[in-house]
Amino acid sequence: MIRRLRFSPALTFPASAGSLMAGFVAVGMASSAVAASPTSALDQQRDDLAAFQVIAHRGASGQAPESTLEAFTLAYEQGADYLEMDAQLTADGKLVVFHDDTIERTSDGTGHINDYTLAELKALDVGSWFNEAHPEQADTAFEGANLLTLDEVFEEFGHDARYYIEAKSPELNPGLEEALLAKLKEYDMIQSGRVLVQSFSQPSLLELHEQSPSLPLVQLLWYYPDEENAAQLKEWTGVTPGSNRVDDADFAAIADYAVGIGSNYIYEDEPVISADFVQQAQDNDLRVHVYTVNDKADMQQLLDWGVDGIFTNYPDRLLELTR
Ligand code: G3P
Ligand code: CA
């Protein structure tokens, strides 16, 4: 475990102090986005996103239980640019970091996460499942890992890290946008350029954009073959037509509120996007981040296409190709 200064929302660090801290804590994350004026914060982040981004999907979740302190710490130490995570609300309105709608896959409990209070969720073991599912990666240190609040993540990594937070299943988490914005402001994550917010929900992103125009947003897209015509692709929530039929106007509409798109690469072993798709999005002022890519040959293909970032469970593999 690295030695890290605890972060307090009452304390914010100027760029120089942030850089010193990053050095002090050993392998730090990219620290180019620093305290910006309110009017320039979004432009600053747009500039930062011109560089390729290594996005640690639920932390280094191929090597440690997803969305735990262990997974995020490992990703941070490996040097990922962003810690990716999914934000949801507990029954008592607390923001927690958890992917699934239900808790049985990655904990020793059952049921819907939104039905439990934070205290109840804190009693869960969200680490042991990983040892059983991945015996070759098992580590006794993972046993009994705690489900994290967003506060705990911010207090652990502060402004040393950057966060790529998904507003997850807004229909199951009413009030998520408001709670998330309040938390980001409490920790000065927006004006300091430390956060991107992503969602599959266009209404959720539009609400966030209206409430906080400086907050950089990424529209998630998921392409898959149309059951009635396998030659055609569809997008899950209908934000765009299929990736093989999308046009400039479709991308321009997203660029009105988002700095980029996050798309899947593969559906059932077949690519659902192409080099042309990537180029067309970029020509419409959208950065293109692709999820979730763990195979180095796939990573290299996407790098050859010129994508702007990749979500991966193995940041170390991607970093071997990009640094
Ligand atoms: O957020 C990008 C990617 O994580 C979306 O898929 O299901 O892993 O949240 P999911
Ligand atoms: Ca996610």
PDB file of N, CA, C and O in Angstrom, residues 52 55 57 62 265-266 269 271 290-304 307 309-322:
ATOM      1  N   PHE A  52      -4.358  10.688 -25.426  1.00  0.00           N
ATOM      2  CA  PHE A  52      -4.972   9.372 -25.226  1.00  0.00           C
ATOM      3  C   PHE A  52      -5.153   9.097 -23.730  1.00  0.00           C
ATOM      4  O   PHE A  52      -4.272   9.395 -22.927  1.00  0.00           O
ATOM      5  N   ILE A  55      -8.273   4.334 -19.215  1.00  0.00           N
ATOM      6  CA  ILE A  55      -9.413   4.433 -18.290  1.00  0.00           C
ATOM      7  C   ILE A  55      -9.567   3.088 -17.569  1.00  0.00           C
ATOM      8  O   ILE A  55      -9.886   2.067 -18.193  1.00  0.00           O
ATOM      9  N   HIS A  57     -11.329   0.518 -15.800  1.00  0.00           N
ATOM     10  CA  HIS A  57     -12.746   0.158 -15.712  1.00  0.00           C
ATOM     11  C   HIS A  57     -13.046  -0.532 -14.380  1.00  0.00           C
ATOM     12  O   HIS A  57     -12.604  -1.645 -14.147  1.00  0.00           O
ATOM     13  N   GLY A  62      -9.509  -6.447 -13.418  1.00  0.00           N
ATOM     14  CA  GLY A  62      -9.071  -7.773 -13.830  1.00  0.00           C
ATOM     15  C   GLY A  62      -8.160  -8.417 -12.799  1.00  0.00           C
ATOM     16  O   GLY A  62      -7.914  -9.622 -12.850  1.00  0.00           O
ATOM     17  N   TYR A 265     -16.940  -1.873 -28.437  1.00  0.00           N
ATOM     18  CA  TYR A 265     -16.153  -2.227 -29.617  1.00  0.00           C
ATOM     19  C   TYR A 265     -16.688  -3.499 -30.257  1.00  0.00           C
ATOM     20  O   TYR A 265     -16.848  -3.598 -31.480  1.00  0.00           O
ATOM     21  N   ILE A 266     -17.009  -4.476 -29.375  1.00  0.00           N
ATOM     22  CA  ILE A 266     -17.344  -5.831 -29.817  1.00  0.00           C
ATOM     23  C   ILE A 266     -18.740  -6.192 -29.328  1.00  0.00           C
ATOM     24  O   ILE A 266     -19.108  -5.869 -28.200  1.00  0.00           O
ATOM     25  N   ASP A 269     -18.211 -11.189 -30.243  1.00  0.00           N
ATOM     26  CA  ASP A 269     -16.987 -11.437 -31.013  1.00  0.00           C
ATOM     27  C   ASP A 269     -16.887 -10.656 -32.319  1.00  0.00           C
ATOM     28  O   ASP A 269     -15.907 -10.814 -33.051  1.00  0.00           O
ATOM     29  N   PRO A 271     -16.801  -6.873 -34.275  1.00  0.00           N
ATOM     30  CA  PRO A 271     -16.719  -5.420 -34.075  1.00  0.00           C
ATOM     31  C   PRO A 271     -18.031  -4.743 -34.485  1.00  0.00           C
ATOM     32  O   PRO A 271     -18.654  -5.146 -35.466  1.00  0.00           O
ATOM     33  N   VAL A 290     -13.522   3.879 -25.949  1.00  0.00           N
ATOM     34  CA  VAL A 290     -14.120   2.586 -26.296  1.00  0.00           C
ATOM     35  C   VAL A 290     -14.017   1.624 -25.102  1.00  0.00           C
ATOM     36  O   VAL A 290     -12.974   1.531 -24.451  1.00  0.00           O
ATOM     37  N   TYR A 291     -15.137   0.935 -24.814  1.00  0.00           N
ATOM     38  CA  TYR A 291     -15.176  -0.022 -23.697  1.00  0.00           C
ATOM     39  C   TYR A 291     -15.477  -1.410 -24.220  1.00  0.00           C
ATOM     40  O   TYR A 291     -15.970  -1.543 -25.342  1.00  0.00           O
ATOM     41  N   THR A 292     -15.294  -2.437 -23.418  1.00  0.00           N
ATOM     42  CA  THR A 292     -14.274  -2.595 -22.390  1.00  0.00           C
ATOM     43  C   THR A 292     -13.295  -3.586 -22.978  1.00  0.00           C
ATOM     44  O   THR A 292     -13.681  -4.719 -23.294  1.00  0.00           O
ATOM     45  N   VAL A 293     -12.067  -3.167 -23.158  1.00  0.00           N
ATOM     46  CA  VAL A 293     -11.112  -3.860 -24.022  1.00  0.00           C
ATOM     47  C   VAL A 293      -9.955  -4.384 -23.176  1.00  0.00           C
ATOM     48  O   VAL A 293      -9.210  -3.596 -22.583  1.00  0.00           O
ATOM     49  N   ASN A 294      -9.815  -5.700 -23.136  1.00  0.00           N
ATOM     50  CA  ASN A 294      -8.807  -6.322 -22.274  1.00  0.00           C
ATOM     51  C   ASN A 294      -7.728  -7.084 -23.041  1.00  0.00           C
ATOM     52  O   ASN A 294      -6.707  -7.456 -22.474  1.00  0.00           O
ATOM     53  N   ASP A 295      -7.949  -7.307 -24.311  1.00  0.00           N
ATOM     54  CA  ASP A 295      -7.016  -8.056 -25.148  1.00  0.00           C
ATOM     55  C   ASP A 295      -6.073  -7.073 -25.856  1.00  0.00           C
ATOM     56  O   ASP A 295      -6.520  -6.075 -26.443  1.00  0.00           O
ATOM     57  N   LYS A 296      -4.774  -7.375 -25.807  1.00  0.00           N
ATOM     58  CA  LYS A 296      -3.813  -6.407 -26.346  1.00  0.00           C
ATOM     59  C   LYS A 296      -3.939  -6.228 -27.856  1.00  0.00           C
ATOM     60  O   LYS A 296      -3.711  -5.130 -28.376  1.00  0.00           O
ATOM     61  N   ALA A 297      -4.301  -7.286 -28.562  1.00  0.00           N
ATOM     62  CA  ALA A 297      -4.472  -7.134 -30.018  1.00  0.00           C
ATOM     63  C   ALA A 297      -5.645  -6.205 -30.314  1.00  0.00           C
ATOM     64  O   ALA A 297      -5.577  -5.365 -31.236  1.00  0.00           O
ATOM     65  N   ASP A 298      -6.719  -6.336 -29.555  1.00  0.00           N
ATOM     66  CA  ASP A 298      -7.864  -5.423 -29.721  1.00  0.00           C
ATOM     67  C   ASP A 298      -7.464  -3.987 -29.375  1.00  0.00           C
ATOM     68  O   ASP A 298      -7.846  -3.031 -30.062  1.00  0.00           O
ATOM     69  N   MET A 299      -6.708  -3.862 -28.297  1.00  0.00           N
ATOM     70  CA  MET A 299      -6.242  -2.515 -27.916  1.00  0.00           C
ATOM     71  C   MET A 299      -5.440  -1.894 -29.054  1.00  0.00           C
ATOM     72  O   MET A 299      -5.625  -0.725 -29.408  1.00  0.00           O
ATOM     73  N   GLN A 300      -4.541  -2.684 -29.628  1.00  0.00           N
ATOM     74  CA  GLN A 300      -3.687  -2.157 -30.693  1.00  0.00           C
ATOM     75  C   GLN A 300      -4.506  -1.772 -31.917  1.00  0.00           C
ATOM     76  O   GLN A 300      -4.229  -0.750 -32.562  1.00  0.00           O
ATOM     77  N   GLN A 301      -5.533  -2.571 -32.236  1.00  0.00           N
ATOM     78  CA  GLN A 301      -6.402  -2.227 -33.366  1.00  0.00           C
ATOM     79  C   GLN A 301      -7.046  -0.860 -33.153  1.00  0.00           C
ATOM     80  O   GLN A 301      -7.074  -0.019 -34.046  1.00  0.00           O
ATOM     81  N   LEU A 302      -7.554  -0.655 -31.950  1.00  0.00           N
ATOM     82  CA  LEU A 302      -8.213   0.621 -31.655  1.00  0.00           C
ATOM     83  C   LEU A 302      -7.210   1.773 -31.652  1.00  0.00           C
ATOM     84  O   LEU A 302      -7.524   2.879 -32.113  1.00  0.00           O
ATOM     85  N   LEU A 303      -6.007   1.508 -31.163  1.00  0.00           N
ATOM     86  CA  LEU A 303      -4.971   2.547 -31.208  1.00  0.00           C
ATOM     87  C   LEU A 303      -4.644   2.898 -32.657  1.00  0.00           C
ATOM     88  O   LEU A 303      -4.468   4.077 -33.002  1.00  0.00           O
ATOM     89  N   ASP A 304      -4.606   1.894 -33.514  1.00  0.00           N
ATOM     90  CA  ASP A 304      -4.332   2.141 -34.929  1.00  0.00           C
ATOM     91  C   ASP A 304      -5.447   2.970 -35.570  1.00  0.00           C
ATOM     92  O   ASP A 304      -5.191   3.736 -36.508  1.00  0.00           O
ATOM     93  N   VAL A 307      -8.392   5.985 -31.721  1.00  0.00           N
ATOM     94  CA  VAL A 307      -9.353   6.321 -30.664  1.00  0.00           C
ATOM     95  C   VAL A 307      -8.654   7.154 -29.591  1.00  0.00           C
ATOM     96  O   VAL A 307      -7.422   7.157 -29.474  1.00  0.00           O
ATOM     97  N   GLY A 309      -9.286   7.054 -26.218  1.00  0.00           N
ATOM     98  CA  GLY A 309      -9.177   6.437 -24.908  1.00  0.00           C
ATOM     99  C   GLY A 309      -9.798   5.058 -24.932  1.00  0.00           C
ATOM    100  O   GLY A 309     -10.632   4.756 -25.796  1.00  0.00           O
ATOM    101  N   ILE A 310      -9.364   4.218 -24.009  1.00  0.00           N
ATOM    102  CA  ILE A 310      -9.891   2.852 -23.912  1.00  0.00           C
ATOM    103  C   ILE A 310     -10.178   2.554 -22.441  1.00  0.00           C
ATOM    104  O   ILE A 310      -9.341   2.805 -21.564  1.00  0.00           O
ATOM    105  N   PHE A 311     -11.373   2.020 -22.192  1.00  0.00           N
ATOM    106  CA  PHE A 311     -11.711   1.471 -20.879  1.00  0.00           C
ATOM    107  C   PHE A 311     -11.174   0.043 -20.841  1.00  0.00           C
ATOM    108  O   PHE A 311     -11.446  -0.749 -21.746  1.00  0.00           O
ATOM    109  N   THR A 312     -10.464  -0.276 -19.763  1.00  0.00           N
ATOM    110  CA  THR A 312      -9.942  -1.634 -19.644  1.00  0.00           C
ATOM    111  C   THR A 312      -9.900  -2.073 -18.192  1.00  0.00           C
ATOM    112  O   THR A 312      -9.707  -1.243 -17.285  1.00  0.00           O
ATOM    113  N   ASN A 313     -10.058  -3.386 -17.985  1.00  0.00           N
ATOM    114  CA  ASN A 313      -9.893  -3.961 -16.646  1.00  0.00           C
ATOM    115  C   ASN A 313      -8.414  -4.173 -16.324  1.00  0.00           C
ATOM    116  O   ASN A 313      -8.076  -4.533 -15.202  1.00  0.00           O
ATOM    117  N   TYR A 314      -7.555  -3.994 -17.341  1.00  0.00           N
ATOM    118  CA  TYR A 314      -6.108  -4.224 -17.184  1.00  0.00           C
ATOM    119  C   TYR A 314      -5.344  -2.984 -17.663  1.00  0.00           C
ATOM    120  O   TYR A 314      -4.723  -2.995 -18.742  1.00  0.00           O
ATOM    121  N   PRO A 315      -5.340  -1.925 -16.874  1.00  0.00           N
ATOM    122  CA  PRO A 315      -4.626  -0.709 -17.302  1.00  0.00           C
ATOM    123  C   PRO A 315      -3.152  -0.970 -17.597  1.00  0.00           C
ATOM    124  O   PRO A 315      -2.580  -0.329 -18.484  1.00  0.00           O
ATOM    125  N   ASP A 316      -2.541  -1.919 -16.883  1.00  0.00           N
ATOM    126  CA  ASP A 316      -1.112  -2.177 -17.112  1.00  0.00           C
ATOM    127  C   ASP A 316      -0.864  -2.666 -18.538  1.00  0.00           C
ATOM    128  O   ASP A 316       0.125  -2.301 -19.179  1.00  0.00           O
ATOM    129  N   ARG A 317      -1.770  -3.493 -19.070  1.00  0.00           N
ATOM    130  CA  ARG A 317      -1.611  -3.971 -20.455  1.00  0.00           C
ATOM    131  C   ARG A 317      -1.675  -2.807 -21.452  1.00  0.00           C
ATOM    132  O   ARG A 317      -0.869  -2.722 -22.392  1.00  0.00           O
ATOM    133  N   LEU A 318      -2.641  -1.935 -21.251  1.00  0.00           N
ATOM    134  CA  LEU A 318      -2.799  -0.809 -22.169  1.00  0.00           C
ATOM    135  C   LEU A 318      -1.617   0.148 -22.050  1.00  0.00           C
ATOM    136  O   LEU A 318      -1.116   0.666 -23.064  1.00  0.00           O
ATOM    137  N   LEU A 319      -1.152   0.349 -20.837  1.00  0.00           N
ATOM    138  CA  LEU A 319      -0.014   1.239 -20.629  1.00  0.00           C
ATOM    139  C   LEU A 319       1.245   0.703 -21.299  1.00  0.00           C
ATOM    140  O   LEU A 319       2.089   1.478 -21.760  1.00  0.00           O
ATOM    141  N   GLU A 320       1.355  -0.618 -21.384  1.00  0.00           N
ATOM    142  CA  GLU A 320       2.517  -1.197 -22.085  1.00  0.00           C
ATOM    143  C   GLU A 320       2.505  -0.814 -23.570  1.00  0.00           C
ATOM    144  O   GLU A 320       3.558  -0.722 -24.201  1.00  0.00           O
ATOM    145  N   LEU A 321       1.331  -0.575 -24.121  1.00  0.00           N
ATOM    146  CA  LEU A 321       1.221  -0.211 -25.533  1.00  0.00           C
ATOM    147  C   LEU A 321       1.312   1.292 -25.773  1.00  0.00           C
ATOM    148  O   LEU A 321       1.579   1.721 -26.899  1.00  0.00           O
ATOM    149  N   THR A 322       1.031   2.067 -24.743  1.00  0.00           N
ATOM    150  CA  THR A 322       0.892   3.507 -24.970  1.00  0.00           C
ATOM    151  C   THR A 322       2.009   4.339 -24.347  1.00  0.00           C
ATOM    152  O   THR A 322       2.083   5.537 -24.608  1.00  0.00           O
TER     153      THR A 322
END
